Short mmCIF file of C-alpha atoms and ligand atoms in Angstrom, two decimals:
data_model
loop_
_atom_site.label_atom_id
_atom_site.label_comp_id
_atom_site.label_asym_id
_atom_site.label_seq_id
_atom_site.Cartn_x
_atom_site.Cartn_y
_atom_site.Cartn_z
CA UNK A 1 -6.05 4.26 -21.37
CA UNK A 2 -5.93 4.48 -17.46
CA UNK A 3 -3.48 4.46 -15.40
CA UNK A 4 -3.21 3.84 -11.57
CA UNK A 5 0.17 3.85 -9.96
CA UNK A 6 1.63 1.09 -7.22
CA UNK A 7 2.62 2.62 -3.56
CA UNK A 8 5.28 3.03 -1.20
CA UNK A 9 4.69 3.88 2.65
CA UNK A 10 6.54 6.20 4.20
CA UNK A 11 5.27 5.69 7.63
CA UNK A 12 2.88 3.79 9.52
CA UNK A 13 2.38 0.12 8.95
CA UNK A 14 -0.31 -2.01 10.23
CA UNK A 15 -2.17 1.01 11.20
CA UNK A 16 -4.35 1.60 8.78
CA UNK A 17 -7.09 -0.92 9.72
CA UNK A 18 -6.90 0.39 13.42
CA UNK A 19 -8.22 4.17 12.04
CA UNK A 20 -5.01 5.19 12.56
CA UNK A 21 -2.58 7.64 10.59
CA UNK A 22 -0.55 6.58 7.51
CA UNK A 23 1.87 7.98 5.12
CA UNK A 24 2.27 6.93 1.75
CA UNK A 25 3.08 7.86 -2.18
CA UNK A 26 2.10 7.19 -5.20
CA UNK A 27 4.70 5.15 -7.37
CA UNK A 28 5.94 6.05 -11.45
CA UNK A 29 5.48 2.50 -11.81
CA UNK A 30 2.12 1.35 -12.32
CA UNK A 31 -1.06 -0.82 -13.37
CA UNK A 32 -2.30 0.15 -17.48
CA UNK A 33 -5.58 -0.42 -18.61
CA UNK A 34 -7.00 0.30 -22.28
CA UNK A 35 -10.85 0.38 -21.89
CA UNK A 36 -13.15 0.43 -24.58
CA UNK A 37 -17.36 0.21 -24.65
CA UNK A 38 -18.40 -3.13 -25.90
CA UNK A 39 -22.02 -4.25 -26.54
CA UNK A 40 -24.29 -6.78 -23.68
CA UNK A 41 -23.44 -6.63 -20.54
CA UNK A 42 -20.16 -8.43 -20.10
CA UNK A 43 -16.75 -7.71 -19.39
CA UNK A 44 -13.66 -9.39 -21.23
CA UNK A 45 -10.39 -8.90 -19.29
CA UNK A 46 -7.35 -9.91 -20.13
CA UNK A 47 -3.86 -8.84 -19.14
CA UNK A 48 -0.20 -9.17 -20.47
CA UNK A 49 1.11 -10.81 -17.58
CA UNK A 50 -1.31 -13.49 -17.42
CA UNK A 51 -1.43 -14.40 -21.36
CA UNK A 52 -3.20 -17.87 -20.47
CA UNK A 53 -5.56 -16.46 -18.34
CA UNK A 54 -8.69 -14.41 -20.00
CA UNK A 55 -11.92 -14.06 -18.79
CA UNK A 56 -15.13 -13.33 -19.99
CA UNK A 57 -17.31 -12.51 -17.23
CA UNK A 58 -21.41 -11.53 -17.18
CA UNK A 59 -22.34 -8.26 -15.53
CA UNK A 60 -25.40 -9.35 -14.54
CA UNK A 61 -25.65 -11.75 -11.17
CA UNK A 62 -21.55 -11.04 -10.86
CA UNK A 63 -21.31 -12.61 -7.34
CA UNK A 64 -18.46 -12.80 -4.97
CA UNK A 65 -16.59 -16.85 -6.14
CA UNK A 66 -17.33 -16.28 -9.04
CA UNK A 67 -14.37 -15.59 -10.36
CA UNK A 68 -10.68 -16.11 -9.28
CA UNK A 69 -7.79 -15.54 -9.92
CA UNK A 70 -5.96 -12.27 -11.36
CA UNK A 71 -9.52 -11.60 -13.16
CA UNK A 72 -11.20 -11.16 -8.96
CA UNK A 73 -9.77 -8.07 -8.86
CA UNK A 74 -11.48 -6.22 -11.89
CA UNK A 75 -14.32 -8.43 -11.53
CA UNK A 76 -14.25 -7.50 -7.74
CA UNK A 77 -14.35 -3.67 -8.60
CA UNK A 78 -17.34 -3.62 -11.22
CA UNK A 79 -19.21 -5.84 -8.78
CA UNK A 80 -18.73 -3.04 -6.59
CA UNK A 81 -19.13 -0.48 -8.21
CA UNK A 82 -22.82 -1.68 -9.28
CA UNK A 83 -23.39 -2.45 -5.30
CA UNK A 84 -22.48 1.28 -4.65
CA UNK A 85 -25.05 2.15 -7.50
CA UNK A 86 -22.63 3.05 -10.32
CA UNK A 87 -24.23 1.27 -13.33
CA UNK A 88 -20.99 -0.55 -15.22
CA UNK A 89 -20.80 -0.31 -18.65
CA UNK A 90 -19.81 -3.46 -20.79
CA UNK A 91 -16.52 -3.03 -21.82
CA UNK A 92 -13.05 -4.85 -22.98
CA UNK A 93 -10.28 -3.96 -20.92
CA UNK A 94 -6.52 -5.40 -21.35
CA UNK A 95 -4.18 -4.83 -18.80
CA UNK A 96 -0.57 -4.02 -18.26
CA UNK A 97 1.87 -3.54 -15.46
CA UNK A 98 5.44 -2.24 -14.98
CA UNK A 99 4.81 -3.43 -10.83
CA UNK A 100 6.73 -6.19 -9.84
CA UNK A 101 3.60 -8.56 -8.22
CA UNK A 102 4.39 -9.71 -5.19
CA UNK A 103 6.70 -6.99 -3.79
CA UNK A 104 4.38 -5.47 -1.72
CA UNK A 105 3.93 -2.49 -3.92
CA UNK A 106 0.01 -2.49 -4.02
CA UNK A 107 0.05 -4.32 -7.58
CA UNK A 108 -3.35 -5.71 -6.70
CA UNK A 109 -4.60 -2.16 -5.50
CA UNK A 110 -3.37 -0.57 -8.56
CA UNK A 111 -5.43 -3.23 -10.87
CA UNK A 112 -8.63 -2.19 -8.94
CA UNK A 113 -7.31 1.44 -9.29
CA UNK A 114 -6.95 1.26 -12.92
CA UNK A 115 -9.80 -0.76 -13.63
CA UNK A 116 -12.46 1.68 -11.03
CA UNK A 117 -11.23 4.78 -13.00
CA UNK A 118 -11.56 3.22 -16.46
CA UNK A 119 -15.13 1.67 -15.74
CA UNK A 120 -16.71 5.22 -14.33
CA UNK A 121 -15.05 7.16 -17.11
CA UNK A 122 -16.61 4.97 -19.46
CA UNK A 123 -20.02 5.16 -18.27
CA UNK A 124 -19.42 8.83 -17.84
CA UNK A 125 -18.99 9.34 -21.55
CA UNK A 126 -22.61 8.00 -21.89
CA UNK A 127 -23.88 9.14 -18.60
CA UNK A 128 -22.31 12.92 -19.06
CA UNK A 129 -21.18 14.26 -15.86
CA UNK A 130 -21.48 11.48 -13.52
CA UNK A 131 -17.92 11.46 -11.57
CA UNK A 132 -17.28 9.19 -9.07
CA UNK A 133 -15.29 10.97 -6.33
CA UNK A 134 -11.97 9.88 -5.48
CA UNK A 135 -12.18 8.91 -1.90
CA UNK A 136 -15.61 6.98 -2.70
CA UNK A 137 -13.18 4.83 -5.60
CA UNK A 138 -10.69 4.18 -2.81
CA UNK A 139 -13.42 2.84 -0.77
CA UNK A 140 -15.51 1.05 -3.67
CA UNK A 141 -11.63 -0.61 -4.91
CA UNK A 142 -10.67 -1.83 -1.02
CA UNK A 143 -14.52 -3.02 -1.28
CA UNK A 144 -13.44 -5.52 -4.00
CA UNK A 145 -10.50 -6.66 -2.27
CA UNK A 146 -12.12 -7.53 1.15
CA UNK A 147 -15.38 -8.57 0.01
CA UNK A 148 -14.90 -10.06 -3.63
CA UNK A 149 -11.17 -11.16 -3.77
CA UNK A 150 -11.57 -12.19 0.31
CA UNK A 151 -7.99 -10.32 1.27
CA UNK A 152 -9.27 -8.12 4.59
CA UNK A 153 -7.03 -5.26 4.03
CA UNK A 154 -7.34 -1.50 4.88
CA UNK A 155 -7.82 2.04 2.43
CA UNK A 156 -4.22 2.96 2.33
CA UNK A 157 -3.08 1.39 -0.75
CA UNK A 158 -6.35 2.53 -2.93
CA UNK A 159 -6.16 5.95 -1.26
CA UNK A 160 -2.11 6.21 -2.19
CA UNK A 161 -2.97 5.09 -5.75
CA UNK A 162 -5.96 7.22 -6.44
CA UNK A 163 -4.78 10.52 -4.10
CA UNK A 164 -1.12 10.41 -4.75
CA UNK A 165 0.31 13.91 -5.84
CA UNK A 166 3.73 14.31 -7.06
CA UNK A 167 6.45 15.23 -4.91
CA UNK A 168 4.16 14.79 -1.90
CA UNK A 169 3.37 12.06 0.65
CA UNK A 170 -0.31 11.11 1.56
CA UNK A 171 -1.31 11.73 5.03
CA UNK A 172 -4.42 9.60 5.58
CA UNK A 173 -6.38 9.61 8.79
CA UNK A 174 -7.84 6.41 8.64
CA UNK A 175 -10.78 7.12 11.52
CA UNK A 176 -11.99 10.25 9.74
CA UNK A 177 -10.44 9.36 6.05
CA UNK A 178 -8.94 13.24 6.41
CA UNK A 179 -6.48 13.27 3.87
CA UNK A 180 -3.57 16.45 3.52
CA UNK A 181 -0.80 16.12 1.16
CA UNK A 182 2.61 16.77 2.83
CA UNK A 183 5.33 18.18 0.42
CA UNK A 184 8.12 15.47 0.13
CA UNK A 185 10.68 15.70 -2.23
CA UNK A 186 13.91 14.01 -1.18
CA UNK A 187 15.95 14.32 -4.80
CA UNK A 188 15.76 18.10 -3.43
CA UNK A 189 17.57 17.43 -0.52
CA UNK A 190 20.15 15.23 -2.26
CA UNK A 191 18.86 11.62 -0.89
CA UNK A 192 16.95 8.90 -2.34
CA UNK A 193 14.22 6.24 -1.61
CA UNK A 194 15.64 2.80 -2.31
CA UNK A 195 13.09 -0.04 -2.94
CA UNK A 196 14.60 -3.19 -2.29
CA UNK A 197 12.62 -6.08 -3.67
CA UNK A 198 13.60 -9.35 -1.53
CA UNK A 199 12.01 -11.55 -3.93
CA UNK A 200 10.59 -12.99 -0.92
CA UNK A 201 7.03 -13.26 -2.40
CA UNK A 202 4.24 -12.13 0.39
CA UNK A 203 0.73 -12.77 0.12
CA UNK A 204 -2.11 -11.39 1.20
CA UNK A 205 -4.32 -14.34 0.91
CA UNK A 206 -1.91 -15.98 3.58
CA UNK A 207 -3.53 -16.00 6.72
CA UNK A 208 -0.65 -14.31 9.19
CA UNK A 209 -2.52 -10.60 7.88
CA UNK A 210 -5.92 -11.62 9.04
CA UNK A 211 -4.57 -13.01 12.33
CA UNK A 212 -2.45 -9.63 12.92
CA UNK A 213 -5.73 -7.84 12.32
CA UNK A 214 -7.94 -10.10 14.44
CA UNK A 215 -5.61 -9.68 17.41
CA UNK A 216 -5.72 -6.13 17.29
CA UNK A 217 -9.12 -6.18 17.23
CA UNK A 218 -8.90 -8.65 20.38
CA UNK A 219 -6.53 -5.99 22.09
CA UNK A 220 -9.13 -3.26 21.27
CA UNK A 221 -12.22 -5.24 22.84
CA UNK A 222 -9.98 -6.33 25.93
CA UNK A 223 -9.66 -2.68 26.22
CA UNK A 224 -12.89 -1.68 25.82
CA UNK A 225 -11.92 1.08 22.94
CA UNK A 226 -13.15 0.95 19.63
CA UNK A 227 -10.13 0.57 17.87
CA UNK A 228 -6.60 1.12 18.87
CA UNK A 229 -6.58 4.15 17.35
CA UNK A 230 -7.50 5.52 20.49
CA UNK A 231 -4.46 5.05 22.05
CA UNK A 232 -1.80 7.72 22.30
CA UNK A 233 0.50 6.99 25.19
CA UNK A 234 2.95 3.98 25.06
CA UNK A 235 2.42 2.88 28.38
CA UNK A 236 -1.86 2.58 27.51
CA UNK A 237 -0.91 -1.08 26.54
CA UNK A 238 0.32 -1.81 29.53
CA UNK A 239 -2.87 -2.75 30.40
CA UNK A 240 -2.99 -5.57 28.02
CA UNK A 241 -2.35 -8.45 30.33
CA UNK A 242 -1.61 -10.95 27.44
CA UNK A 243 2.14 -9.95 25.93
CA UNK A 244 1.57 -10.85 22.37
CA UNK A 245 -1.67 -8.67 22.23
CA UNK A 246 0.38 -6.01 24.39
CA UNK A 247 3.70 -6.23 21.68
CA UNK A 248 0.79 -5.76 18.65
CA UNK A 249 -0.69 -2.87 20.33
CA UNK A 250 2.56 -1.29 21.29
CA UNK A 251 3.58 -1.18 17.76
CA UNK A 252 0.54 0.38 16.43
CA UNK A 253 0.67 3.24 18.84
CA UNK A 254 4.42 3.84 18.50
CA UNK A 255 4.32 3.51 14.73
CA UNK A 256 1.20 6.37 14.46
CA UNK A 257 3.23 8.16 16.55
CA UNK A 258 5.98 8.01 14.16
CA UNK A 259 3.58 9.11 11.08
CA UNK A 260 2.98 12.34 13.17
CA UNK A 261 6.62 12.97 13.56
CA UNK A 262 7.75 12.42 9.88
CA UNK A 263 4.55 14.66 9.08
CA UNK A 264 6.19 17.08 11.40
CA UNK A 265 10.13 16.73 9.84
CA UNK A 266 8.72 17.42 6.36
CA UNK A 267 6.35 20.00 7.45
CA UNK A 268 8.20 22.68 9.84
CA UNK A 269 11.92 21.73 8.76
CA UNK A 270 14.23 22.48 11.77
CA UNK A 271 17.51 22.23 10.43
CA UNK A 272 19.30 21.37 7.28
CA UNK A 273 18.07 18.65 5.09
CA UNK A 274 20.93 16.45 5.81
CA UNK A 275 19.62 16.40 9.23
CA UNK A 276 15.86 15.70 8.33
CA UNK A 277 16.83 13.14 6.51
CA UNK A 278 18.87 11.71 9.45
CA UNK A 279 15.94 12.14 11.79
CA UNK A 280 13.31 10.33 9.32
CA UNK A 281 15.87 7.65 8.43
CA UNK A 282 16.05 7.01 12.37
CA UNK A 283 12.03 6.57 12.49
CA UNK A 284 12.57 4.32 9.97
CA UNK A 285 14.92 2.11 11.50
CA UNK A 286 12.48 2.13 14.52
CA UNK A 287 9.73 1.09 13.10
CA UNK A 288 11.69 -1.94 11.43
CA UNK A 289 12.82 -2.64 14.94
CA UNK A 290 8.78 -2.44 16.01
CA UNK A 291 7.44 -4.59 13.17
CA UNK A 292 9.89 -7.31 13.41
CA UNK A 293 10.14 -7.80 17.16
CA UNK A 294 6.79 -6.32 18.15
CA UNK A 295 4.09 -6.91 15.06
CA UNK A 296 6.43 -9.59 13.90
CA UNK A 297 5.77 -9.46 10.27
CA UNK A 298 9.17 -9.37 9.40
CA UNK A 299 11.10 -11.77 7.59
CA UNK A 300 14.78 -13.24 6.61
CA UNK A 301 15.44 -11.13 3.42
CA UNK A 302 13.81 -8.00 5.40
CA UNK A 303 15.97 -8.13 8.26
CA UNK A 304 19.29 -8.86 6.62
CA UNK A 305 18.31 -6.08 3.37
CA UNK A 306 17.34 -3.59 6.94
CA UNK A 307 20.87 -4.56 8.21
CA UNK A 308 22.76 -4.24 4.96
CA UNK A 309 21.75 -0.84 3.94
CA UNK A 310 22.21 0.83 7.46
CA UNK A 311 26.06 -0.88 7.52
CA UNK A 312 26.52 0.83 3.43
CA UNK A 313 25.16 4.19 5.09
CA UNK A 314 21.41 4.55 4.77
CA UNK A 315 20.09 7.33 6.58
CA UNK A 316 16.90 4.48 7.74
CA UNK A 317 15.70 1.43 6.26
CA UNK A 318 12.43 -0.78 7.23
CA UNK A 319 10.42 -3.39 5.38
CA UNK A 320 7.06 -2.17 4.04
CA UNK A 321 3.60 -3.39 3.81
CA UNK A 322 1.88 -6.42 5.23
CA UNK A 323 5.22 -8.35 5.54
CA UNK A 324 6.47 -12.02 5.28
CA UNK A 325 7.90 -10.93 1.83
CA UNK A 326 8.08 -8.40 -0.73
CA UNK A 327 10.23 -4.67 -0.37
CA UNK A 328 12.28 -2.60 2.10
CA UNK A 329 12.33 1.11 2.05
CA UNK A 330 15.45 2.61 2.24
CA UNK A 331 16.69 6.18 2.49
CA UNK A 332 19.64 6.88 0.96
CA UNK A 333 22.03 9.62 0.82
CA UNK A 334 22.10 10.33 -3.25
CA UNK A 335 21.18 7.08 -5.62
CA UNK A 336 22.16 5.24 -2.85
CA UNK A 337 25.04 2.86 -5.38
CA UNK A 338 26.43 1.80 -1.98
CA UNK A 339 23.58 0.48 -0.25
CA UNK A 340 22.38 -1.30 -3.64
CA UNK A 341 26.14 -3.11 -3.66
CA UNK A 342 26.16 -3.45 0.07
CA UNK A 343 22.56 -5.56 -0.11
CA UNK A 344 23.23 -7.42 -3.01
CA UNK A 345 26.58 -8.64 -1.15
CA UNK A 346 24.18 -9.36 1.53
CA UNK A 347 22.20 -11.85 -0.45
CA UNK A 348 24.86 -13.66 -2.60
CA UNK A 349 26.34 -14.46 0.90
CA UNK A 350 23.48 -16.40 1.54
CA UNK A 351 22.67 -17.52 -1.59
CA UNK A 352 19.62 -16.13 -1.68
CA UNK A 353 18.01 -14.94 -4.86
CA UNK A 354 19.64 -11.65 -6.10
CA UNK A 355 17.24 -8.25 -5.08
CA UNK A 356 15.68 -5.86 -7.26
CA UNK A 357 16.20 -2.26 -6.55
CA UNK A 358 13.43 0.31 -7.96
CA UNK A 359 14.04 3.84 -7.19
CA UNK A 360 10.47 5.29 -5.38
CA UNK A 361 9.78 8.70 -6.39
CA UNK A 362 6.57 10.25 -4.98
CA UNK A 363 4.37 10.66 -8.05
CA UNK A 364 0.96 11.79 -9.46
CA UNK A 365 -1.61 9.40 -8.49
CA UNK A 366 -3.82 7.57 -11.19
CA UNK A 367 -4.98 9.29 -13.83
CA UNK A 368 -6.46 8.76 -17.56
CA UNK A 369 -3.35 9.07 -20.49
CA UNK A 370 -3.79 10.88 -23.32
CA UNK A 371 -2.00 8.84 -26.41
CA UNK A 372 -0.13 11.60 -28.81
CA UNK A 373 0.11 10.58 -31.99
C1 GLA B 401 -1.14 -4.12 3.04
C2 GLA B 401 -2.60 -3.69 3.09
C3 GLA B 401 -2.73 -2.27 3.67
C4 GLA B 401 -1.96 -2.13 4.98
C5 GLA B 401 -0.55 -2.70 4.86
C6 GLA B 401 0.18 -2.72 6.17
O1 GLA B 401 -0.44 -3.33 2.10
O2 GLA B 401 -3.17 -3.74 1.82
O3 GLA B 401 -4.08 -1.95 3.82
O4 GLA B 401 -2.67 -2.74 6.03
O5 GLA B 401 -0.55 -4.02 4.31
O6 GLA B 401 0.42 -1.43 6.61
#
């Protein structure tokens, strides 16, 4: 039994795909999957959340349409995996999840995660010795995703599942795929990460995620840089003569900019804790700020949730992930009781469906379980 855990991002949103920096953590909650060797060539998937809905699929000619459905995503990574030259065992693998889908908590990364790991260790029993390094999973899993499921997303969510440590953070340069692991613990310093589900599902397969990434591109080429990684100053998008492709650029370069600085907070702590946390929690807020009026990837549930917590006494708050649904992060000072009452007023107000808090502790990234009996 495998399992790969979900993600949170600290920092840096929309950068990932424009090789720039970002900071997540691997989640307690997580994607299960019990793997065993079966004989032919096939794969039989099923999974508890999707009871009506399993596959048997053939190994051999596994082509991208082939499948849909939850079932693309395993499907996706042993297609992979066998174009990367990892010869896929036949196997039987059920899966489990205790990741709301939909938040924008990586469910869909974690299934690749899950499935990647269980697949190579499988083949590794007969193959002896033949690991798979992490980073090349990451890449092999986001492989899936773009190419066999269709979603064009970046490495951070397969690299937070599969590199996660706990009590650390992920910093991921995306241009070099660098990775260091920044020591983050905020129970130590007497605060709290707050995920607020909006219930506002998000996804992927939308296209607003594609466009956001083809107009970056766009502001790149107009530039004549590679990506806007290369970037540093604010005013370098001034340049952009078009304002929507100048407001997407802006936000990428300020919000890499704020990776650095949290990296810097965490790692060379000026101060007390109280006053870290203050300093993060005000990056945070910025970077809502950026992705709703600059990126503009925010949406209803975000804003208000954003609003909410800060009013209740968050230290930051700032939706997460690819937007137009799913979580905000908040920091909070303690369990954060408060901001949880404060955002669930928020919502009854409006009648909108009641949130679900999780608390996100940075944990150990994905990793076989051993069953004791
Ligand atoms: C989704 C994608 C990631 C990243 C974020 C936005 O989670 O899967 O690759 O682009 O959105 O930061």
């Amino acid at each position: 039994m495998w399992l790969a855990p979900g993600r949170a991002n600290l920092m840096g949103e929309h950068t990932d795909y424009n090789d720039g920096y970002v900071l997540p953590f691997a989640l307690s909650q997580g994607v299960t999957a019990a793997a065993a060797r079966r004989d032919g060539r096939r794969l039989t998937l099923c999974s508890r959340q999707e009871p009506a809905a399993a596959v048997e699929i053939a190994l051999d000619g596994l082509a991208p349409g082939q499948v849909t459905g939850w079932a693309a995503y395993p499907a996706g990574v042993a297609w992979a995996l066998e174009a990367a030259g990892h010869r896929v065992p036949g196997a039987c693998i059920a899966i489990d999840s205790d990741l709301p889908a939909g938040a924008g908590l990586s469910s869909s990364a974690a299934l690749e995660c899950a499935t990647a790991l269980a697949l190579t260790e499988l083949a590794q029993a007969e193959l002896a010795g033949l690991t798979v390094p992490r980073r090349d999973l990451a890449a092999i899993a986001r492989r899936a995703e773009n190419e066999f499921v269709g979603v064009p997303t970046g490495i951070m969510d397969q690299s937070a599942s599969l590199l996660g440590q706990a009590g650390h953070a992920l910093l991921l340069d995306c241009l070099t795929l660098d990775t260091s692991q920044v020591p983050f613990d905020p129970a130590a310093a007497g605060a709290s990460l707050l995920l607020v589900n909006t219930r506002a599902k998000h996804d992927l397969v939308d296209g607003e995620y594609g466009q956001r990434r083809a107009e970056c591109e766009e502001a790149g080429r107009r530039l004549g840089i590679s990506s806007l990684r290369s970037l540093t100053r604010p005013a370098d998008v001034d340049q952009l003569a078009d304002p929507v492709l100048r407001r997407r650029a802006r936000h990428v370069v300020a919000d890499n900019q704020r990776v650095l600085d949290v990296v810097a907070l965490l790692s060379t702590p000026l101060g007390t804790p109280a006053d870290i946390y203050r300093d993060i929690g005000q990056l945070l807020t910025e970077s809502h700020a950026s992705l709703r009026d600059d990126f503009e990837v925010s949406w209803p549930e975000a804003d208000a949730g954003v609003e909410a917590a800060l009013a209740a006494g968050a230290f930051g708050a700032r939706m997460m992930g690819g937007g137009f649904g799913g979580s905000v992060l908040a920091l909070v000072p303690a369990t954060g009781g408060p901001v949880r009452d404060a955002v669930t007023a928020a919502f009854a107000r409006r009648a909108w469906t009641a949130p679900e808090f999780l608390e996100a502790v940075p944990s150990e990234g994905a990793r076989r379980l051993t069953l004791q009996f």
